[in-house]
């Protein structure tokens, strides 16, 4: 009989917890998926706030026989973090680094701390946590130990289990204990304790005493193994060891002791609930050199790996052509690999690391041969960042036939890797498909994703049959079922094949000893059923999207655009441009993944009725800033901004719009009508009573400073410019009506560069309309603008230059999905910001900034970049673009530029002005931007390209920021 959360149980949880309890269907839907193929509705979601909450949850669960499922970022690829249980989310509150002992090289951490945040905290001590999974920017330490994660440098640092010293746990019967390494006699005393604790020690000691030979006979030959329970750590014994291991004996367990902490690692929350970890740390390596070796095929790269390992590298990673090609289509990653030339079938990234640069470089030079030698730390970092998002990039495929994770983690001894890949490719060919191979060649662990359609019966059958065939091949080479991603729901059914029934029986005995009532993450490890159960997409999945207005053909239609999200959770990062509202709220609903999941629920209707699903999607998208950070940084190119525009247009076909939507969406039209009465409006906008009135009447926050009307901009054309290069200047509602000095400044800079400026009568490209979901109006405005440009420039020779990044993005991106016109497609390629335009060459072949009579030696500028500049794709000419172009021009002219390391400013057009969004807007701004402005050097000039960004900075700091173009105009002597 299935268990349900009654009101009585919910009240009991709420009474006993300092944290939060969510039993509503929307919260449950949000936690019904992770990064795997599976979807199971949980019973409830709990956010424990203090350690005592965990004991309370366990007590209530035991009393009412509720299954519990611990979860961090939900980046599991095998389905470990979905199930019909109460989800305990550690990531929101229990995320602290409690103590660091630099001398001992240890730290105490909570389960919810994200690995990259931990390593940032350890930078001050020149220490780090050794294992480095690709998901480090969102993977929590609880998940890392629950899964026994590792990463690209596993040949140096082994598995997560090799770095766990002690772990505090709550057992299924509510008892608390600290597991660590104990002398055997002490462990035998623990076996006499009552309850789950005594049973666990009894079972572990029995396995150690009586089953060593069986374990040695049936254990995989690979040291990289996180499948089943880590019985070999009980022995302790290993078939092999990481070739670069330099941290003493391997395994790091004393033969005279029983280390129960390491048994807990990789147990996927099925043996105990982790509450704190004592971890071992390693010294940061001071020098690294990377060699990029091209190969004609994957097999050749795999076969070369054993020989490369003999040269003593710190990592050997395989990157296929598919990852590099797809990276070039995603703005944030395209820029990172712009320096790479050619398109080989595969490359090996071979890193050498150490504390002697001469020694490290000598090894790299000896190997480099025909490869590329990278000593520049920034270029190395960029290439690693692309490699780490390989999973998402591989999934950047439109349509229903996709590379699917289900056997992506099979691992064999590295000397057999080439033969293994050859057989794997043959199995895929036999099933009429192929797959992408990438990742940890150094450890014999390639992430391999066969391309199948899980929305068909044939695809589901093929998935299981291919898995069965490849498990046999893995067993042939003495390999492991999982070298990194664990068992979860994907691989548990194959444990018998790899280990044999006797070893699986030992797994089951451990589970029974620890959790006889099966309350701890049931259905995982040795309890898993067939891998085709509970699929997110199965043959019965049916999406019914509404008819969109924008074009989604490049994404496989509207449903395809929504389903681009694979759940990897890259959007749950704590820095960068993507999902600023998630960073501020730490709420899954306000991540790219959460919004995508709720939109998918709306079009597929698995758990929510249509009305509830629509409202849930609306609530999630209301806090989307449409910053396009997801489009720039999501490796699968999920474009929530575009989906938001489309959804809002659809939603308001049958719901009443707020009046403020019309005001902000059509602000250009209202401002044109209001400018003749600007002197009255300006007085009213400054009056507190009026601001309170419009807050109550229109929902515009009284805490905001309202823009002031200005007169028309006057652009003075110099005599030289009258006969110079023709350019068209794209204005925007803000610079046209409220900041006309900026429009004049842009004209001054362009004429100073010898250009004849044509100012358009149509204001902007329709950004404000689109941002509020007035898609047909935005399309109509875009068509009118295009008609005017065609009239000025019928031959399509002139450059279109803009001031406001969001309006430029309308031309280069959004309008292309609304207006089908070859002229527009060509125009988008010659549309630039003023700074980008100045960086490019004129007819004489010289950069245009060189024609400006500006010498700004020593002027120091603190620059905040606009989100849309960060989301911009590289131009074809390989010159800097977006924020990079602004920096380049200013620096060429003698300025010293510091870029604020922030994501969105939080204002995002109308968003920050709306009373319902004001607090969130401020939360976003206070994460990075406003503190950076307040802490700037006194002599620094603050600059920002976006009108919204400048308004946010001025409101939040009383600092008056300038557009970079205004700075240039002020420096021009005419």
Short mmCIF file of N, CA, C and O in Angstrom, two decimals, residues 107 131 231 243 269 313 410 455 465 483 528 542 596 626 726 730 771 790 836 894 913 918 954 959 969:
data_model
loop_
_atom_site.label_atom_id
_atom_site.label_comp_id
_atom_site.label_asym_id
_atom_site.label_seq_id
_atom_site.Cartn_x
_atom_site.Cartn_y
_atom_site.Cartn_z
N UNK A 107 38.82 19.32 6.80
CA UNK A 107 37.72 20.27 6.96
C UNK A 107 36.47 19.50 7.35
O UNK A 107 36.30 18.33 6.99
N UNK A 131 39.02 15.14 -5.65
CA UNK A 131 38.13 14.80 -6.78
C UNK A 131 37.43 16.02 -7.35
O UNK A 131 37.01 16.91 -6.60
N UNK A 231 32.45 -2.88 -0.80
CA UNK A 231 32.90 -3.98 0.06
C UNK A 231 34.42 -4.11 0.08
O UNK A 231 34.99 -4.56 1.08
N UNK A 243 46.95 5.46 -11.46
CA UNK A 243 48.37 5.51 -11.84
C UNK A 243 49.12 6.74 -11.35
O UNK A 243 50.34 6.72 -11.25
N UNK A 269 22.39 7.06 -0.25
CA UNK A 269 21.38 7.37 0.75
C UNK A 269 20.57 6.18 1.20
O UNK A 269 19.54 6.34 1.86
N UNK A 313 51.07 11.99 -16.70
CA UNK A 313 50.16 13.15 -16.74
C UNK A 313 49.29 13.19 -15.49
O UNK A 313 49.18 12.20 -14.75
N UNK A 410 30.08 2.88 -18.10
CA UNK A 410 30.81 1.61 -18.05
C UNK A 410 32.31 1.88 -18.07
O UNK A 410 32.78 2.75 -18.80
N UNK A 455 10.69 7.99 -26.73
CA UNK A 455 9.26 8.20 -26.86
C UNK A 455 8.60 7.11 -27.71
O UNK A 455 7.42 7.23 -28.06
N UNK A 465 18.12 -3.49 -24.45
CA UNK A 465 18.89 -4.52 -25.15
C UNK A 465 20.34 -4.10 -25.34
O UNK A 465 21.26 -4.91 -25.17
N UNK A 483 31.70 3.84 -13.33
CA UNK A 483 32.97 4.39 -12.86
C UNK A 483 32.81 5.76 -12.23
O UNK A 483 33.78 6.34 -11.76
N UNK A 528 16.97 -2.20 -7.21
CA UNK A 528 16.42 -1.58 -8.42
C UNK A 528 15.71 -2.59 -9.30
O UNK A 528 16.13 -3.75 -9.42
N UNK A 542 3.07 12.20 -24.24
CA UNK A 542 2.43 12.94 -25.34
C UNK A 542 2.34 14.41 -24.98
O UNK A 542 1.58 14.78 -24.09
N UNK A 596 11.64 24.99 -17.01
CA UNK A 596 11.46 24.06 -18.12
C UNK A 596 10.57 22.89 -17.69
O UNK A 596 9.70 22.44 -18.45
N UNK A 626 14.40 37.25 -17.97
CA UNK A 626 14.62 37.22 -19.43
C UNK A 626 15.99 37.78 -19.78
O UNK A 626 16.16 38.50 -20.77
N UNK A 726 28.48 55.93 -44.36
CA UNK A 726 27.08 55.98 -43.91
C UNK A 726 26.81 54.90 -42.86
O UNK A 726 27.09 53.72 -43.09
N UNK A 730 20.50 53.12 -34.39
CA UNK A 730 19.29 52.56 -33.79
C UNK A 730 19.13 53.13 -32.39
O UNK A 730 19.96 52.88 -31.52
N UNK A 771 9.23 41.90 -24.55
CA UNK A 771 9.53 41.51 -23.18
C UNK A 771 8.27 41.31 -22.36
O UNK A 771 8.28 40.58 -21.37
N UNK A 790 15.30 49.63 -45.03
CA UNK A 790 15.40 49.30 -46.46
C UNK A 790 15.30 50.56 -47.31
O UNK A 790 15.97 50.68 -48.35
N UNK A 836 31.58 47.84 -30.62
CA UNK A 836 31.95 46.80 -31.60
C UNK A 836 32.28 47.43 -32.95
O UNK A 836 33.23 47.04 -33.63
N UNK A 894 43.46 54.02 -24.02
CA UNK A 894 44.26 54.39 -22.86
C UNK A 894 43.60 54.22 -21.51
O UNK A 894 44.21 54.52 -20.48
N UNK A 913 11.11 47.61 -11.64
CA UNK A 913 10.21 48.71 -11.31
C UNK A 913 8.89 48.20 -10.73
O UNK A 913 8.18 48.96 -10.07
N UNK A 918 10.17 43.95 -6.84
CA UNK A 918 11.20 44.86 -6.31
C UNK A 918 12.19 44.13 -5.40
O UNK A 918 13.40 44.29 -5.54
N UNK A 954 22.26 53.45 -9.88
CA UNK A 954 21.99 54.77 -9.29
C UNK A 954 21.04 54.65 -8.10
O UNK A 954 21.25 55.27 -7.05
N UNK A 959 25.51 56.25 -6.98
CA UNK A 959 26.59 56.50 -7.94
C UNK A 959 25.94 56.75 -9.31
O UNK A 959 25.00 56.06 -9.68
N UNK A 969 32.41 60.17 -25.70
CA UNK A 969 31.98 61.48 -26.19
C UNK A 969 32.56 62.60 -25.33
O UNK A 969 32.95 63.66 -25.85
#
